[in-house]
Amino acid sequence: MTDRYAVFGHPVAHSKSPLIHAAFAEQTGQALTYTAIEAPADDFAGAWQRFAAGGGRGANVTVPFKGEAYALSETVSHRARQARAVNTLIVGGNGRLYGDNTDGIGLARDLAYHGVGLKGKRVLVIGAGGAVRGVLAPLLGEAPREIVIANRTAAKADALAEAFGAAGRISGGGFEAIRGAFDVVINGSSASLSGDMPPLPDGLFAENATAYDMMYGAEPTVFLRWAQARGAHAVDGLGMLVEQAAEAFFLWRSVRPETEAVRAMLRRTLADG
C-alpha cells in the first residue's frame, strides 16, 4: 500500500507542496502520494483524524493551523516547542503523533544557499507573528552580532525578544525605534501578501546588505523592490519553501532529497503562471 501524505491549510489550493513532494518522491524512488487538503477553519483536528484513519502517515501544516497542530501532537521536537508551532506531522511506528517545525531550518539553509552568512552580522527581522517566532532560534544559532525585531505593535516584538533572550543578543520594538544600518533584513510579516510596504526608514541597509522576504511570487514583492532600489541584494522565500519541505521529507522517509532541480522547476512554474 502506498504511503499517504498531505498538506493541510485554509485555503490550500494555491500550495506548491504537492508539486515539491511529487518531485522529491520521483527523485528518491519513494512510493507515496501527496495531496492538498483544505480543512474546515474550525475543525483541523477532525480533518487530520479522518486522514490518519484512512492511512495517512504524515502531513505538512500551513496557515492557519500550525498552532492547532502543535496542540494535537503527542510529542514535539525542541524546535517546535521553541516556535510553539508545528508544520510537520509524523505518525510514528507506535502510532503516536510527533510534531516538528522545519521553517527555521528551511530559512537558514536558503540563506546559506544564497551565500548569506549571519555570523557577526546585524540582522533586522520585520514582524512578530508565528512565522517569525518559528525562525528565530535557527537564526540566533548562526551567531549574529545582534537581531532586532520590528513590528507595528511594539509590545509583541518586545515579548518575542524576551522569549528568545537567552539564545543571543536580541531586542524588539516598533518601527520608529529602528536605528542604524543592517547587514540582513528579513521580512517575516504578512504585508507582502496584501502588497503593503512596512514603514521602514531609508538608510536601512549596510553596504552589500541582503533583503529577504519569506513570501515569493512570479515578481519581486513590494518590499524586495523597495530594497533593490536602495542597493540591497534581494532574495525571496521560494528556496525556504523548498528547503523546509526537504527537511519534512527527510523526517518522513529518512532520505534527504536534492533541492536544486526542484527550486528551478518551481521558478519555471511561477514564470509560466
Short mmCIF file of N, CA and C in Angstrom, two decimals, residues 62-192:
data_model
loop_
_atom_site.label_atom_id
_atom_site.label_comp_id
_atom_site.label_asym_id
_atom_site.label_seq_id
_atom_site.Cartn_x
_atom_site.Cartn_y
_atom_site.Cartn_z
N THR A 62 0.00 24.27 7.15
CA THR A 62 0.23 25.68 6.88
C THR A 62 -0.86 26.52 7.53
N VAL A 63 -0.85 27.80 7.21
CA VAL A 63 -1.79 28.76 7.81
C VAL A 63 -3.23 28.28 7.59
N PRO A 64 -4.09 28.32 8.61
CA PRO A 64 -3.86 28.90 9.95
C PRO A 64 -3.74 27.83 11.04
N PHE A 65 -3.22 26.65 10.72
CA PHE A 65 -3.35 25.50 11.62
C PHE A 65 -2.08 25.10 12.37
N LYS A 66 -1.00 25.86 12.27
CA LYS A 66 0.25 25.40 12.89
C LYS A 66 0.15 25.33 14.41
N GLY A 67 -0.59 26.25 15.01
CA GLY A 67 -0.78 26.21 16.45
C GLY A 67 -1.64 25.03 16.87
N GLU A 68 -2.67 24.74 16.09
CA GLU A 68 -3.53 23.59 16.40
C GLU A 68 -2.78 22.28 16.21
N ALA A 69 -1.90 22.22 15.21
CA ALA A 69 -1.09 21.02 15.01
C ALA A 69 -0.14 20.81 16.19
N TYR A 70 0.35 21.90 16.74
CA TYR A 70 1.21 21.82 17.93
C TYR A 70 0.43 21.23 19.11
N ALA A 71 -0.79 21.71 19.29
CA ALA A 71 -1.62 21.22 20.40
C ALA A 71 -2.03 19.76 20.20
N LEU A 72 -2.19 19.35 18.96
CA LEU A 72 -2.63 18.00 18.66
C LEU A 72 -1.52 16.97 18.83
N SER A 73 -0.28 17.40 18.65
CA SER A 73 0.86 16.47 18.69
C SER A 73 1.05 15.89 20.08
N GLU A 74 1.33 14.60 20.13
CA GLU A 74 1.57 13.94 21.42
C GLU A 74 3.01 14.15 21.89
N THR A 75 3.93 14.28 20.96
CA THR A 75 5.32 14.60 21.25
C THR A 75 5.77 15.65 20.24
N VAL A 76 6.55 16.62 20.71
CA VAL A 76 7.05 17.65 19.78
C VAL A 76 8.56 17.78 19.90
N SER A 77 9.19 18.22 18.83
CA SER A 77 10.63 18.46 18.82
C SER A 77 10.96 19.71 19.61
N HIS A 78 12.25 19.87 19.91
CA HIS A 78 12.70 21.06 20.62
C HIS A 78 12.41 22.31 19.79
N ARG A 79 12.64 22.23 18.47
CA ARG A 79 12.43 23.42 17.65
C ARG A 79 10.94 23.76 17.51
N ALA A 80 10.08 22.74 17.53
CA ALA A 80 8.64 23.01 17.53
C ALA A 80 8.21 23.66 18.84
N ARG A 81 8.81 23.19 19.94
CA ARG A 81 8.48 23.76 21.25
C ARG A 81 8.91 25.22 21.31
N GLN A 82 10.07 25.54 20.77
CA GLN A 82 10.52 26.93 20.75
C GLN A 82 9.59 27.80 19.91
N ALA A 83 9.14 27.25 18.78
CA ALA A 83 8.28 28.01 17.88
C ALA A 83 6.82 28.05 18.36
N ARG A 84 6.45 27.09 19.24
CA ARG A 84 5.07 26.89 19.65
C ARG A 84 4.17 26.66 18.44
N ALA A 85 4.73 26.00 17.45
CA ALA A 85 4.01 25.74 16.21
C ALA A 85 4.59 24.50 15.54
N VAL A 86 3.73 23.77 14.86
CA VAL A 86 4.13 22.56 14.14
C VAL A 86 3.74 22.72 12.68
N ASN A 87 4.69 22.49 11.78
CA ASN A 87 4.36 22.49 10.35
C ASN A 87 4.56 21.12 9.72
N THR A 88 5.02 20.12 10.52
CA THR A 88 5.25 18.78 10.02
C THR A 88 4.75 17.77 11.04
N LEU A 89 3.80 16.94 10.61
CA LEU A 89 3.26 15.88 11.45
C LEU A 89 3.76 14.53 10.96
N ILE A 90 4.13 13.65 11.89
CA ILE A 90 4.65 12.33 11.56
C ILE A 90 3.95 11.31 12.45
N VAL A 91 3.37 10.28 11.83
CA VAL A 91 2.79 9.18 12.59
C VAL A 91 3.90 8.16 12.84
N GLY A 92 4.27 7.98 14.10
CA GLY A 92 5.36 7.07 14.45
C GLY A 92 4.96 5.60 14.31
N GLY A 93 5.97 4.74 14.38
CA GLY A 93 5.71 3.31 14.29
C GLY A 93 4.80 2.80 15.38
N ASN A 94 4.77 3.53 16.50
CA ASN A 94 3.90 3.14 17.62
C ASN A 94 2.52 3.80 17.52
N GLY A 95 2.30 4.53 16.42
CA GLY A 95 1.01 5.17 16.22
C GLY A 95 0.87 6.53 16.87
N ARG A 96 1.90 6.95 17.63
CA ARG A 96 1.84 8.26 18.29
C ARG A 96 2.15 9.37 17.29
N LEU A 97 1.56 10.54 17.52
CA LEU A 97 1.72 11.66 16.61
C LEU A 97 2.85 12.57 17.08
N TYR A 98 3.83 12.74 16.20
CA TYR A 98 5.01 13.54 16.50
C TYR A 98 4.95 14.82 15.67
N GLY A 99 5.22 15.97 16.31
CA GLY A 99 5.20 17.25 15.62
C GLY A 99 6.56 17.90 15.58
N ASP A 100 6.89 18.48 14.43
CA ASP A 100 8.17 19.17 14.27
C ASP A 100 7.92 20.48 13.53
N ASN A 101 8.93 21.34 13.50
CA ASN A 101 8.84 22.60 12.77
C ASN A 101 10.10 22.76 11.93
N THR A 102 9.93 22.77 10.62
CA THR A 102 11.09 22.83 9.71
C THR A 102 11.25 24.21 9.07
N ASP A 103 10.43 25.18 9.47
CA ASP A 103 10.51 26.51 8.85
C ASP A 103 11.86 27.18 9.09
N GLY A 104 12.33 27.14 10.32
CA GLY A 104 13.58 27.83 10.65
C GLY A 104 14.77 27.25 9.93
N ILE A 105 14.86 25.92 9.90
CA ILE A 105 15.99 25.30 9.21
C ILE A 105 15.88 25.53 7.70
N GLY A 106 14.63 25.64 7.21
CA GLY A 106 14.44 25.96 5.80
C GLY A 106 14.98 27.33 5.46
N LEU A 107 14.72 28.31 6.31
CA LEU A 107 15.24 29.66 6.11
C LEU A 107 16.77 29.68 6.21
N ALA A 108 17.31 29.05 7.24
CA ALA A 108 18.76 29.04 7.43
C ALA A 108 19.47 28.40 6.23
N ARG A 109 18.92 27.32 5.72
CA ARG A 109 19.55 26.64 4.57
C ARG A 109 19.43 27.48 3.30
N ASP A 110 18.32 28.19 3.16
CA ASP A 110 18.18 29.03 1.97
C ASP A 110 19.13 30.22 2.02
N LEU A 111 19.29 30.81 3.19
CA LEU A 111 20.27 31.89 3.31
C LEU A 111 21.67 31.38 2.97
N ALA A 112 22.01 30.19 3.47
CA ALA A 112 23.32 29.62 3.16
C ALA A 112 23.46 29.34 1.67
N TYR A 113 22.40 28.87 1.04
CA TYR A 113 22.41 28.59 -0.40
C TYR A 113 22.75 29.86 -1.18
N HIS A 114 22.25 30.99 -0.73
CA HIS A 114 22.49 32.27 -1.40
C HIS A 114 23.77 32.95 -0.91
N GLY A 115 24.54 32.25 -0.10
CA GLY A 115 25.81 32.79 0.37
C GLY A 115 25.67 33.88 1.40
N VAL A 116 24.54 33.89 2.12
CA VAL A 116 24.29 34.92 3.14
C VAL A 116 24.62 34.34 4.51
N GLY A 117 25.75 34.71 5.05
CA GLY A 117 26.14 34.27 6.39
C GLY A 117 25.65 35.27 7.42
N LEU A 118 25.29 34.78 8.59
CA LEU A 118 24.79 35.67 9.64
C LEU A 118 25.79 35.90 10.76
N LYS A 119 26.85 35.12 10.81
CA LYS A 119 27.80 35.24 11.92
C LYS A 119 28.39 36.64 11.98
N GLY A 120 28.23 37.26 13.15
CA GLY A 120 28.78 38.59 13.36
C GLY A 120 28.01 39.71 12.66
N LYS A 121 26.87 39.39 12.06
CA LYS A 121 26.12 40.38 11.29
C LYS A 121 25.00 41.00 12.13
N ARG A 122 24.60 42.18 11.71
CA ARG A 122 23.46 42.85 12.33
C ARG A 122 22.22 42.54 11.50
N VAL A 123 21.20 41.96 12.14
CA VAL A 123 20.04 41.43 11.42
C VAL A 123 18.77 42.11 11.93
N LEU A 124 17.94 42.57 11.00
CA LEU A 124 16.62 43.11 11.33
C LEU A 124 15.57 42.11 10.85
N VAL A 125 14.64 41.76 11.74
CA VAL A 125 13.54 40.88 11.38
C VAL A 125 12.24 41.68 11.52
N ILE A 126 11.46 41.73 10.45
CA ILE A 126 10.23 42.50 10.43
C ILE A 126 9.05 41.58 10.70
N GLY A 127 8.25 41.93 11.72
CA GLY A 127 7.09 41.13 12.09
C GLY A 127 7.34 40.40 13.40
N ALA A 128 6.25 40.03 14.07
CA ALA A 128 6.37 39.34 15.36
C ALA A 128 5.30 38.26 15.49
N GLY A 129 4.85 37.73 14.37
CA GLY A 129 3.85 36.68 14.40
C GLY A 129 4.48 35.29 14.40
N GLY A 130 3.66 34.29 14.09
CA GLY A 130 4.12 32.91 14.13
C GLY A 130 5.24 32.60 13.17
N ALA A 131 5.23 33.23 11.99
CA ALA A 131 6.28 32.98 11.01
C ALA A 131 7.64 33.38 11.56
N VAL A 132 7.68 34.52 12.26
CA VAL A 132 8.94 34.98 12.83
C VAL A 132 9.34 34.12 14.02
N ARG A 133 8.40 33.83 14.89
CA ARG A 133 8.73 33.00 16.05
C ARG A 133 9.34 31.67 15.61
N GLY A 134 8.85 31.12 14.51
CA GLY A 134 9.33 29.83 14.04
C GLY A 134 10.75 29.82 13.54
N VAL A 135 11.32 30.99 13.23
CA VAL A 135 12.67 31.01 12.65
C VAL A 135 13.72 31.64 13.56
N LEU A 136 13.32 32.24 14.68
CA LEU A 136 14.29 32.97 15.50
C LEU A 136 15.39 32.08 16.08
N ALA A 137 15.03 30.91 16.58
CA ALA A 137 16.05 30.05 17.19
C ALA A 137 17.13 29.65 16.19
N PRO A 138 16.78 29.18 14.97
CA PRO A 138 17.83 28.88 14.00
C PRO A 138 18.65 30.11 13.60
N LEU A 139 18.02 31.27 13.49
CA LEU A 139 18.77 32.48 13.17
C LEU A 139 19.77 32.81 14.26
N LEU A 140 19.34 32.75 15.51
CA LEU A 140 20.25 33.01 16.64
C LEU A 140 21.36 31.97 16.70
N GLY A 141 21.06 30.76 16.25
CA GLY A 141 22.06 29.70 16.22
C GLY A 141 23.20 29.96 15.25
N GLU A 142 22.99 30.92 14.32
CA GLU A 142 24.04 31.28 13.36
C GLU A 142 24.99 32.34 13.92
N ALA A 143 24.80 32.72 15.17
CA ALA A 143 25.68 33.66 15.89
C ALA A 143 25.78 35.04 15.26
N PRO A 144 24.64 35.68 14.97
CA PRO A 144 24.71 37.07 14.51
C PRO A 144 25.18 37.99 15.65
N ARG A 145 25.68 39.14 15.29
CA ARG A 145 26.09 40.12 16.32
C ARG A 145 24.87 40.59 17.10
N GLU A 146 23.75 40.76 16.37
CA GLU A 146 22.53 41.27 17.01
C GLU A 146 21.35 40.99 16.10
N ILE A 147 20.21 40.64 16.70
CA ILE A 147 18.95 40.59 15.98
C ILE A 147 18.00 41.61 16.58
N VAL A 148 17.42 42.44 15.74
CA VAL A 148 16.41 43.41 16.15
C VAL A 148 15.09 43.00 15.50
N ILE A 149 14.04 42.91 16.29
CA ILE A 149 12.70 42.61 15.78
C ILE A 149 11.91 43.92 15.75
N ALA A 150 11.33 44.24 14.60
CA ALA A 150 10.50 45.45 14.48
C ALA A 150 9.09 45.05 14.08
N ASN A 151 8.10 45.62 14.75
CA ASN A 151 6.71 45.26 14.50
C ASN A 151 5.82 46.47 14.73
N ARG A 152 4.67 46.49 14.04
CA ARG A 152 3.73 47.61 14.23
C ARG A 152 3.31 47.73 15.69
N THR A 153 3.08 46.59 16.33
CA THR A 153 2.79 46.58 17.76
C THR A 153 4.07 46.27 18.50
N ALA A 154 4.67 47.30 19.09
CA ALA A 154 5.99 47.15 19.71
C ALA A 154 6.00 46.11 20.82
N ALA A 155 4.91 46.03 21.57
CA ALA A 155 4.87 45.10 22.70
C ALA A 155 5.04 43.65 22.25
N LYS A 156 4.51 43.30 21.06
CA LYS A 156 4.66 41.93 20.55
C LYS A 156 6.12 41.63 20.22
N ALA A 157 6.79 42.61 19.64
CA ALA A 157 8.21 42.44 19.32
C ALA A 157 9.03 42.33 20.60
N ASP A 158 8.71 43.15 21.59
CA ASP A 158 9.42 43.10 22.89
C ASP A 158 9.25 41.73 23.54
N ALA A 159 8.02 41.21 23.52
CA ALA A 159 7.74 39.92 24.16
C ALA A 159 8.48 38.79 23.45
N LEU A 160 8.55 38.86 22.14
CA LEU A 160 9.25 37.82 21.37
C LEU A 160 10.75 37.86 21.66
N ALA A 161 11.29 39.06 21.72
CA ALA A 161 12.72 39.20 22.02
C ALA A 161 13.03 38.67 23.43
N GLU A 162 12.15 38.95 24.36
CA GLU A 162 12.35 38.46 25.73
C GLU A 162 12.31 36.93 25.78
N ALA A 163 11.41 36.34 24.99
CA ALA A 163 11.27 34.88 24.99
C ALA A 163 12.52 34.18 24.48
N PHE A 164 13.27 34.85 23.60
CA PHE A 164 14.46 34.23 23.00
C PHE A 164 15.76 34.86 23.51
N GLY A 165 15.64 35.69 24.54
CA GLY A 165 16.80 36.43 25.02
C GLY A 165 17.97 35.58 25.49
N ALA A 166 17.68 34.38 25.99
CA ALA A 166 18.75 33.52 26.49
C ALA A 166 19.61 32.95 25.37
N ALA A 167 19.12 33.03 24.12
CA ALA A 167 19.83 32.39 23.00
C ALA A 167 20.79 33.32 22.29
N GLY A 168 20.78 34.59 22.63
CA GLY A 168 21.68 35.53 21.97
C GLY A 168 21.23 36.96 22.16
N ARG A 169 21.94 37.88 21.55
CA ARG A 169 21.62 39.30 21.68
C ARG A 169 20.45 39.64 20.76
N ILE A 170 19.31 39.94 21.35
CA ILE A 170 18.10 40.18 20.57
C ILE A 170 17.24 41.21 21.29
N SER A 171 16.66 42.13 20.52
CA SER A 171 15.81 43.17 21.10
C SER A 171 14.62 43.38 20.18
N GLY A 172 13.59 44.04 20.70
CA GLY A 172 12.39 44.28 19.91
C GLY A 172 11.82 45.66 20.15
N GLY A 173 11.00 46.11 19.21
CA GLY A 173 10.36 47.41 19.35
C GLY A 173 9.51 47.74 18.14
N GLY A 174 9.04 48.97 18.08
CA GLY A 174 8.24 49.43 16.94
C GLY A 174 9.12 49.89 15.80
N PHE A 175 8.52 50.19 14.66
CA PHE A 175 9.30 50.63 13.50
C PHE A 175 10.02 51.94 13.77
N GLU A 176 9.41 52.79 14.60
CA GLU A 176 10.03 54.09 14.88
C GLU A 176 11.31 53.97 15.68
N ALA A 177 11.53 52.79 16.27
CA ALA A 177 12.73 52.59 17.10
C ALA A 177 13.91 52.02 16.32
N ILE A 178 13.74 51.76 15.03
CA ILE A 178 14.83 51.21 14.22
C ILE A 178 15.95 52.24 14.11
N ARG A 179 17.15 51.80 14.42
CA ARG A 179 18.32 52.68 14.39
C ARG A 179 19.47 52.01 13.64
N GLY A 180 20.14 52.77 12.79
CA GLY A 180 21.34 52.29 12.15
C GLY A 180 21.07 51.39 10.95
N ALA A 181 22.16 50.87 10.38
CA ALA A 181 22.09 50.05 9.18
C ALA A 181 22.25 48.57 9.53
N PHE A 182 21.69 47.71 8.68
CA PHE A 182 21.71 46.27 8.92
C PHE A 182 22.32 45.54 7.74
N ASP A 183 22.97 44.42 8.05
CA ASP A 183 23.57 43.58 7.01
C ASP A 183 22.53 42.69 6.34
N VAL A 184 21.55 42.25 7.12
CA VAL A 184 20.49 41.37 6.60
C VAL A 184 19.15 41.87 7.16
N VAL A 185 18.17 42.05 6.28
CA VAL A 185 16.83 42.45 6.69
C VAL A 185 15.85 41.40 6.18
N ILE A 186 15.13 40.77 7.11
CA ILE A 186 14.22 39.67 6.78
C ILE A 186 12.79 40.11 7.03
N ASN A 187 11.96 40.07 5.99
CA ASN A 187 10.55 40.42 6.13
C ASN A 187 9.76 39.15 6.44
N GLY A 188 9.34 39.01 7.70
CA GLY A 188 8.52 37.88 8.11
C GLY A 188 7.10 38.29 8.41
N SER A 189 6.72 39.50 8.01
CA SER A 189 5.35 39.98 8.22
C SER A 189 4.47 39.50 7.07
N SER A 190 3.17 39.71 7.23
CA SER A 190 2.22 39.32 6.19
C SER A 190 1.98 40.44 5.19
N ALA A 191 2.73 41.54 5.30
CA ALA A 191 2.49 42.71 4.46
C ALA A 191 2.55 42.38 2.97
N SER A 192 3.49 41.52 2.58
CA SER A 192 3.66 41.23 1.15
C SER A 192 2.46 40.52 0.55
#
